[in-house]
Amino acid sequence: DVSSPRIVPLMLLMQNRAAIADMMNPDKRDIVEVERLANALGLGDRCTFTNKTIEVANYARKTFDLITCISVLEHIPADREGLDMMWSLLCPGGRLILTLPCMAQPLEQYISRDYYGVLSPESDGYTFWQRYYDEERLQSVIFNITGLPAKMVVYGERSYGLFHRNANM
């Protein structure tokens, strides 16, 4: 797992008693919490916990049958390189479960504080936070590496402008 909210990969482990997992997260506080929760669920002995980013992962290629990356890729500035690394780590026939936010127009957000201590601020003092993918970026970054997905679902605003109103709150 590449830094997904902790419950998703742990639920997958609970469903497949033979599975083992490597939980990766660059946020030291979060990986400690993931390990605590895995141990509380009796899954800790089937997990390793890695405090790194996917960009510096030193796994052998074609190592994993499944990689989960839930609501994370949009927070990786070098998203193409991160996805390329994940894709290369899959065994032939392996699966990538990936979610990311999409909009009709692409958007990148920057913040004044690096919550995870992983990124450096740019010259203006702001740090990359996340991006929203439009159809063109999905094609050029995601599908260019993975090909078209076996399954894809798109969720969106029910009322135009709702995202921006909520984000500003």
PDB file of C-alpha atoms in Angstrom:
ATOM      1  CA  ASP A   1       0.000   0.000   0.000  1.00  0.00           C
ATOM      2  CA  VAL A   2       1.238   3.465  -0.929  1.00  0.00           C
ATOM      3  CA  SER A   3       0.067   5.734   1.904  1.00  0.00           C
ATOM      4  CA  SER A   4      -3.667   5.051   1.560  1.00  0.00           C
ATOM      5  CA  PRO A   5      -5.991   5.823   4.429  1.00  0.00           C
ATOM      6  CA  ARG A   6      -5.111   2.969   6.761  1.00  0.00           C
ATOM      7  CA  ILE A   7      -8.443   1.194   6.842  1.00  0.00           C
ATOM      8  CA  VAL A   8      -8.533   0.215   3.138  1.00  0.00           C
ATOM      9  CA  PRO A   9      -5.463  -2.035   3.002  1.00  0.00           C
ATOM     10  CA  LEU A  10      -6.206  -3.453   6.458  1.00  0.00           C
ATOM     11  CA  MET A  11      -9.712  -4.419   5.339  1.00  0.00           C
ATOM     12  CA  LEU A  12      -8.220  -6.189   2.316  1.00  0.00           C
ATOM     13  CA  LEU A  13      -5.890  -8.108   4.639  1.00  0.00           C
ATOM     14  CA  MET A  14      -8.820  -9.105   6.830  1.00  0.00           C
ATOM     15  CA  GLN A  15     -10.637 -10.496   3.776  1.00  0.00           C
ATOM     16  CA  ASN A  16      -7.662 -12.514   2.516  1.00  0.00           C
ATOM     17  CA  ARG A  17      -6.068 -14.504   5.347  1.00  0.00           C
ATOM     18  CA  ALA A  18      -3.136 -15.609   3.145  1.00  0.00           C
ATOM     19  CA  ALA A  19      -2.161 -12.074   2.123  1.00  0.00           C
ATOM     20  CA  ILE A  20       0.815 -10.151   3.459  1.00  0.00           C
ATOM     21  CA  ALA A  21       1.376  -6.436   3.018  1.00  0.00           C
ATOM     22  CA  ASP A  22       4.003  -3.742   2.970  1.00  0.00           C
ATOM     23  CA  MET A  23       2.472  -0.528   4.257  1.00  0.00           C
ATOM     24  CA  MET A  24       4.402   2.509   2.995  1.00  0.00           C
ATOM     25  CA  ASN A  25       3.937   6.036   4.297  1.00  0.00           C
ATOM     26  CA  PRO A  26       6.396   8.935   4.488  1.00  0.00           C
ATOM     27  CA  ASP A  27       4.543  10.461   7.460  1.00  0.00           C
ATOM     28  CA  LYS A  28       6.238   8.901  10.499  1.00  0.00           C
ATOM     29  CA  ARG A  29       3.267   9.635  12.785  1.00  0.00           C
ATOM     30  CA  ASP A  30       0.844   8.007  10.383  1.00  0.00           C
ATOM     31  CA  ILE A  31       2.884   4.857   9.781  1.00  0.00           C
ATOM     32  CA  VAL A  32       3.116   4.391  13.579  1.00  0.00           C
ATOM     33  CA  GLU A  33      -0.678   4.702  13.777  1.00  0.00           C
ATOM     34  CA  VAL A  34      -1.109   2.211  10.906  1.00  0.00           C
ATOM     35  CA  GLU A  35       1.125  -0.258  12.738  1.00  0.00           C
ATOM     36  CA  ARG A  36      -0.794   0.244  15.980  1.00  0.00           C
ATOM     37  CA  LEU A  37      -4.115  -0.383  14.250  1.00  0.00           C
ATOM     38  CA  ALA A  38      -2.776  -3.429  12.355  1.00  0.00           C
ATOM     39  CA  ASN A  39      -1.551  -4.918  15.635  1.00  0.00           C
ATOM     40  CA  ALA A  40      -4.894  -4.223  17.326  1.00  0.00           C
ATOM     41  CA  LEU A  41      -6.651  -6.090  14.491  1.00  0.00           C
ATOM     42  CA  GLY A  42      -4.227  -9.023  14.770  1.00  0.00           C
ATOM     43  CA  LEU A  43      -2.720  -8.259  11.355  1.00  0.00           C
ATOM     44  CA  GLY A  44       0.646  -6.846  12.410  1.00  0.00           C
ATOM     45  CA  ASP A  45       2.536 -10.091  11.892  1.00  0.00           C
ATOM     46  CA  ARG A  46       1.446 -10.075   8.224  1.00  0.00           C
ATOM     47  CA  CYS A  47       2.678  -6.531   7.597  1.00  0.00           C
ATOM     48  CA  THR A  48       5.893  -4.627   7.229  1.00  0.00           C
ATOM     49  CA  PHE A  49       5.829  -0.883   7.807  1.00  0.00           C
ATOM     50  CA  THR A  50       8.019   1.344   5.659  1.00  0.00           C
ATOM     51  CA  ASN A  51       8.575   5.039   6.398  1.00  0.00           C
ATOM     52  CA  LYS A  52       9.425   6.154   2.823  1.00  0.00           C
ATOM     53  CA  THR A  53       7.936   7.670  -0.282  1.00  0.00           C
ATOM     54  CA  ILE A  54       7.282   5.568  -3.372  1.00  0.00           C
ATOM     55  CA  GLU A  55       9.955   7.534  -5.241  1.00  0.00           C
ATOM     56  CA  VAL A  56      12.725   6.097  -3.037  1.00  0.00           C
ATOM     57  CA  ALA A  57      11.257   2.619  -2.617  1.00  0.00           C
ATOM     58  CA  ASN A  58      13.864  -0.048  -3.194  1.00  0.00           C
ATOM     59  CA  TYR A  59      11.680  -3.000  -4.103  1.00  0.00           C
ATOM     60  CA  ALA A  60      12.516  -5.393  -6.907  1.00  0.00           C
ATOM     61  CA  ARG A  61      10.426  -4.934 -10.021  1.00  0.00           C
ATOM     62  CA  LYS A  62       7.462  -7.277 -10.475  1.00  0.00           C
ATOM     63  CA  THR A  63       7.198  -7.944  -6.731  1.00  0.00           C
ATOM     64  CA  PHE A  64       3.540  -7.302  -5.873  1.00  0.00           C
ATOM     65  CA  ASP A  65       0.252  -8.879  -6.956  1.00  0.00           C
ATOM     66  CA  LEU A  66      -1.724  -5.851  -5.754  1.00  0.00           C
ATOM     67  CA  ILE A  67      -0.848  -2.242  -5.032  1.00  0.00           C
ATOM     68  CA  THR A  68      -3.346   0.117  -3.435  1.00  0.00           C
ATOM     69  CA  CYS A  69      -2.971   3.876  -3.678  1.00  0.00           C
ATOM     70  CA  ILE A  70      -6.139   5.501  -2.388  1.00  0.00           C
ATOM     71  CA  SER A  71      -6.257   9.317  -2.534  1.00  0.00           C
ATOM     72  CA  VAL A  72      -2.463   9.659  -2.571  1.00  0.00           C
ATOM     73  CA  LEU A  73      -1.168  10.080  -6.141  1.00  0.00           C
ATOM     74  CA  GLU A  74      -2.590  13.603  -6.305  1.00  0.00           C
ATOM     75  CA  HIS A  75      -0.269  14.589  -3.425  1.00  0.00           C
ATOM     76  CA  ILE A  76       2.904  13.380  -5.181  1.00  0.00           C
ATOM     77  CA  PRO A  77       4.468  16.274  -7.139  1.00  0.00           C
ATOM     78  CA  ALA A  78       6.200  13.841  -9.537  1.00  0.00           C
ATOM     79  CA  ASP A  79       2.999  11.853 -10.022  1.00  0.00           C
ATOM     80  CA  ARG A  80       4.075  10.342 -13.345  1.00  0.00           C
ATOM     81  CA  GLU A  81       7.288   8.964 -11.839  1.00  0.00           C
ATOM     82  CA  GLY A  82       5.439   7.705  -8.750  1.00  0.00           C
ATOM     83  CA  LEU A  83       2.846   5.896 -10.865  1.00  0.00           C
ATOM     84  CA  ASP A  84       5.536   4.503 -13.159  1.00  0.00           C
ATOM     85  CA  MET A  85       7.295   3.067 -10.091  1.00  0.00           C
ATOM     86  CA  MET A  86       4.076   1.493  -8.776  1.00  0.00           C
ATOM     87  CA  TRP A  87       3.280   0.025 -12.193  1.00  0.00           C
ATOM     88  CA  SER A  88       6.773  -1.471 -12.502  1.00  0.00           C
ATOM     89  CA  LEU A  89       6.417  -3.164  -9.114  1.00  0.00           C
ATOM     90  CA  LEU A  90       3.366  -5.178 -10.198  1.00  0.00           C
ATOM     91  CA  CYS A  91       3.747  -8.805 -11.206  1.00  0.00           C
ATOM     92  CA  PRO A  92       2.372  -9.726 -14.638  1.00  0.00           C
ATOM     93  CA  GLY A  93      -1.407  -9.759 -14.237  1.00  0.00           C
ATOM     94  CA  GLY A  94      -1.143  -7.735 -11.011  1.00  0.00           C
ATOM     95  CA  ARG A  95      -3.691  -5.088 -10.069  1.00  0.00           C
ATOM     96  CA  LEU A  96      -3.400  -1.431  -9.133  1.00  0.00           C
ATOM     97  CA  ILE A  97      -6.277   0.065  -7.167  1.00  0.00           C
ATOM     98  CA  LEU A  98      -5.943   3.810  -7.615  1.00  0.00           C
ATOM     99  CA  THR A  99      -8.242   6.672  -6.725  1.00  0.00           C
ATOM    100  CA  LEU A 100      -7.666  10.343  -7.402  1.00  0.00           C
ATOM    101  CA  PRO A 101      -9.725  13.527  -7.667  1.00  0.00           C
ATOM    102  CA  CYS A 102     -10.882  14.717 -11.076  1.00  0.00           C
ATOM    103  CA  MET A 103     -12.387  17.952 -12.349  1.00  0.00           C
ATOM    104  CA  ALA A 104     -13.417  19.284 -15.746  1.00  0.00           C
ATOM    105  CA  GLN A 105     -10.448  21.686 -15.566  1.00  0.00           C
ATOM    106  CA  PRO A 106      -7.136  20.686 -13.959  1.00  0.00           C
ATOM    107  CA  LEU A 107      -6.150  22.373 -10.719  1.00  0.00           C
ATOM    108  CA  GLU A 108      -3.086  22.379  -8.480  1.00  0.00           C
ATOM    109  CA  GLN A 109      -3.248  23.546  -4.886  1.00  0.00           C
ATOM    110  CA  TYR A 110      -0.392  24.843  -2.741  1.00  0.00           C
ATOM    111  CA  ILE A 111      -0.379  25.380   1.010  1.00  0.00           C
ATOM    112  CA  SER A 112       1.730  27.382   3.436  1.00  0.00           C
ATOM    113  CA  ARG A 113       2.564  24.393   5.650  1.00  0.00           C
ATOM    114  CA  ASP A 114       4.054  20.980   4.802  1.00  0.00           C
ATOM    115  CA  TYR A 115       1.912  18.677   6.942  1.00  0.00           C
ATOM    116  CA  TYR A 116       3.931  15.550   6.243  1.00  0.00           C
ATOM    117  CA  GLY A 117       7.464  16.958   6.341  1.00  0.00           C
ATOM    118  CA  VAL A 118       8.251  15.418   2.970  1.00  0.00           C
ATOM    119  CA  LEU A 119       8.277  18.352   0.547  1.00  0.00           C
ATOM    120  CA  SER A 120      10.247  21.596   0.478  1.00  0.00           C
ATOM    121  CA  PRO A 121       8.518  24.943   0.008  1.00  0.00           C
ATOM    122  CA  GLU A 122       8.981  26.651  -3.320  1.00  0.00           C
ATOM    123  CA  SER A 123      10.551  30.113  -3.624  1.00  0.00           C
ATOM    124  CA  ASP A 124       7.235  31.798  -2.732  1.00  0.00           C
ATOM    125  CA  GLY A 125       7.058  29.860   0.545  1.00  0.00           C
ATOM    126  CA  TYR A 126       4.190  27.622  -0.556  1.00  0.00           C
ATOM    127  CA  THR A 127       4.385  23.845  -0.744  1.00  0.00           C
ATOM    128  CA  PHE A 128       2.673  21.643  -3.319  1.00  0.00           C
ATOM    129  CA  TRP A 129      -0.432  20.069  -1.775  1.00  0.00           C
ATOM    130  CA  GLN A 130      -2.462  18.286  -4.443  1.00  0.00           C
ATOM    131  CA  ARG A 131      -3.707  18.285  -8.001  1.00  0.00           C
ATOM    132  CA  TYR A 132      -7.030  17.526  -9.613  1.00  0.00           C
ATOM    133  CA  TYR A 133      -6.904  15.587 -12.852  1.00  0.00           C
ATOM    134  CA  ASP A 134      -8.803  16.470 -15.986  1.00  0.00           C
ATOM    135  CA  GLU A 135      -9.358  14.125 -18.912  1.00  0.00           C
ATOM    136  CA  GLU A 136      -6.130  15.231 -20.624  1.00  0.00           C
ATOM    137  CA  ARG A 137      -3.961  14.636 -17.529  1.00  0.00           C
ATOM    138  CA  LEU A 138      -5.626  11.265 -16.909  1.00  0.00           C
ATOM    139  CA  GLN A 139      -4.644  10.263 -20.438  1.00  0.00           C
ATOM    140  CA  SER A 140      -1.107  11.701 -20.430  1.00  0.00           C
ATOM    141  CA  VAL A 141      -0.086  10.623 -16.926  1.00  0.00           C
ATOM    142  CA  ILE A 142      -2.230   7.685 -15.891  1.00  0.00           C
ATOM    143  CA  PHE A 143      -3.436   5.820 -18.970  1.00  0.00           C
ATOM    144  CA  ASN A 144      -0.198   6.480 -20.842  1.00  0.00           C
ATOM    145  CA  ILE A 145       1.499   4.264 -18.238  1.00  0.00           C
ATOM    146  CA  THR A 146      -1.249   1.796 -17.296  1.00  0.00           C
ATOM    147  CA  GLY A 147      -3.377   1.640 -20.413  1.00  0.00           C
ATOM    148  CA  LEU A 148      -7.120   1.985 -20.034  1.00  0.00           C
ATOM    149  CA  PRO A 149      -8.391   0.664 -16.704  1.00  0.00           C
ATOM    150  CA  ALA A 150     -10.263  -2.607 -16.334  1.00  0.00           C
ATOM    151  CA  LYS A 151     -12.854  -0.666 -14.349  1.00  0.00           C
ATOM    152  CA  MET A 152     -13.314   3.045 -13.837  1.00  0.00           C
ATOM    153  CA  VAL A 153     -15.937   5.028 -11.999  1.00  0.00           C
ATOM    154  CA  VAL A 154     -16.105   8.824 -12.005  1.00  0.00           C
ATOM    155  CA  TYR A 155     -17.863  10.734  -9.254  1.00  0.00           C
ATOM    156  CA  GLY A 156     -18.474  14.457  -9.534  1.00  0.00           C
ATOM    157  CA  GLU A 157     -20.261  17.503  -8.255  1.00  0.00           C
ATOM    158  CA  ARG A 158     -24.018  17.401  -8.343  1.00  0.00           C
ATOM    159  CA  SER A 159     -24.150  21.203  -8.486  1.00  0.00           C
ATOM    160  CA  TYR A 160     -21.555  23.294 -10.301  1.00  0.00           C
ATOM    161  CA  GLY A 161     -19.367  25.271  -7.898  1.00  0.00           C
ATOM    162  CA  LEU A 162     -20.053  23.066  -4.875  1.00  0.00           C
ATOM    163  CA  PHE A 163     -16.414  21.958  -4.700  1.00  0.00           C
ATOM    164  CA  HIS A 164     -15.089  25.525  -4.536  1.00  0.00           C
ATOM    165  CA  ARG A 165     -17.676  26.587  -1.972  1.00  0.00           C
ATOM    166  CA  ASN A 166     -16.737  23.641   0.273  1.00  0.00           C
ATOM    167  CA  ALA A 167     -12.974  24.125  -0.269  1.00  0.00           C
ATOM    168  CA  ASN A 168     -13.234  27.780   0.736  1.00  0.00           C
ATOM    169  CA  MET A 169     -15.074  26.895   3.939  1.00  0.00           C
TER     170      MET A 169
END
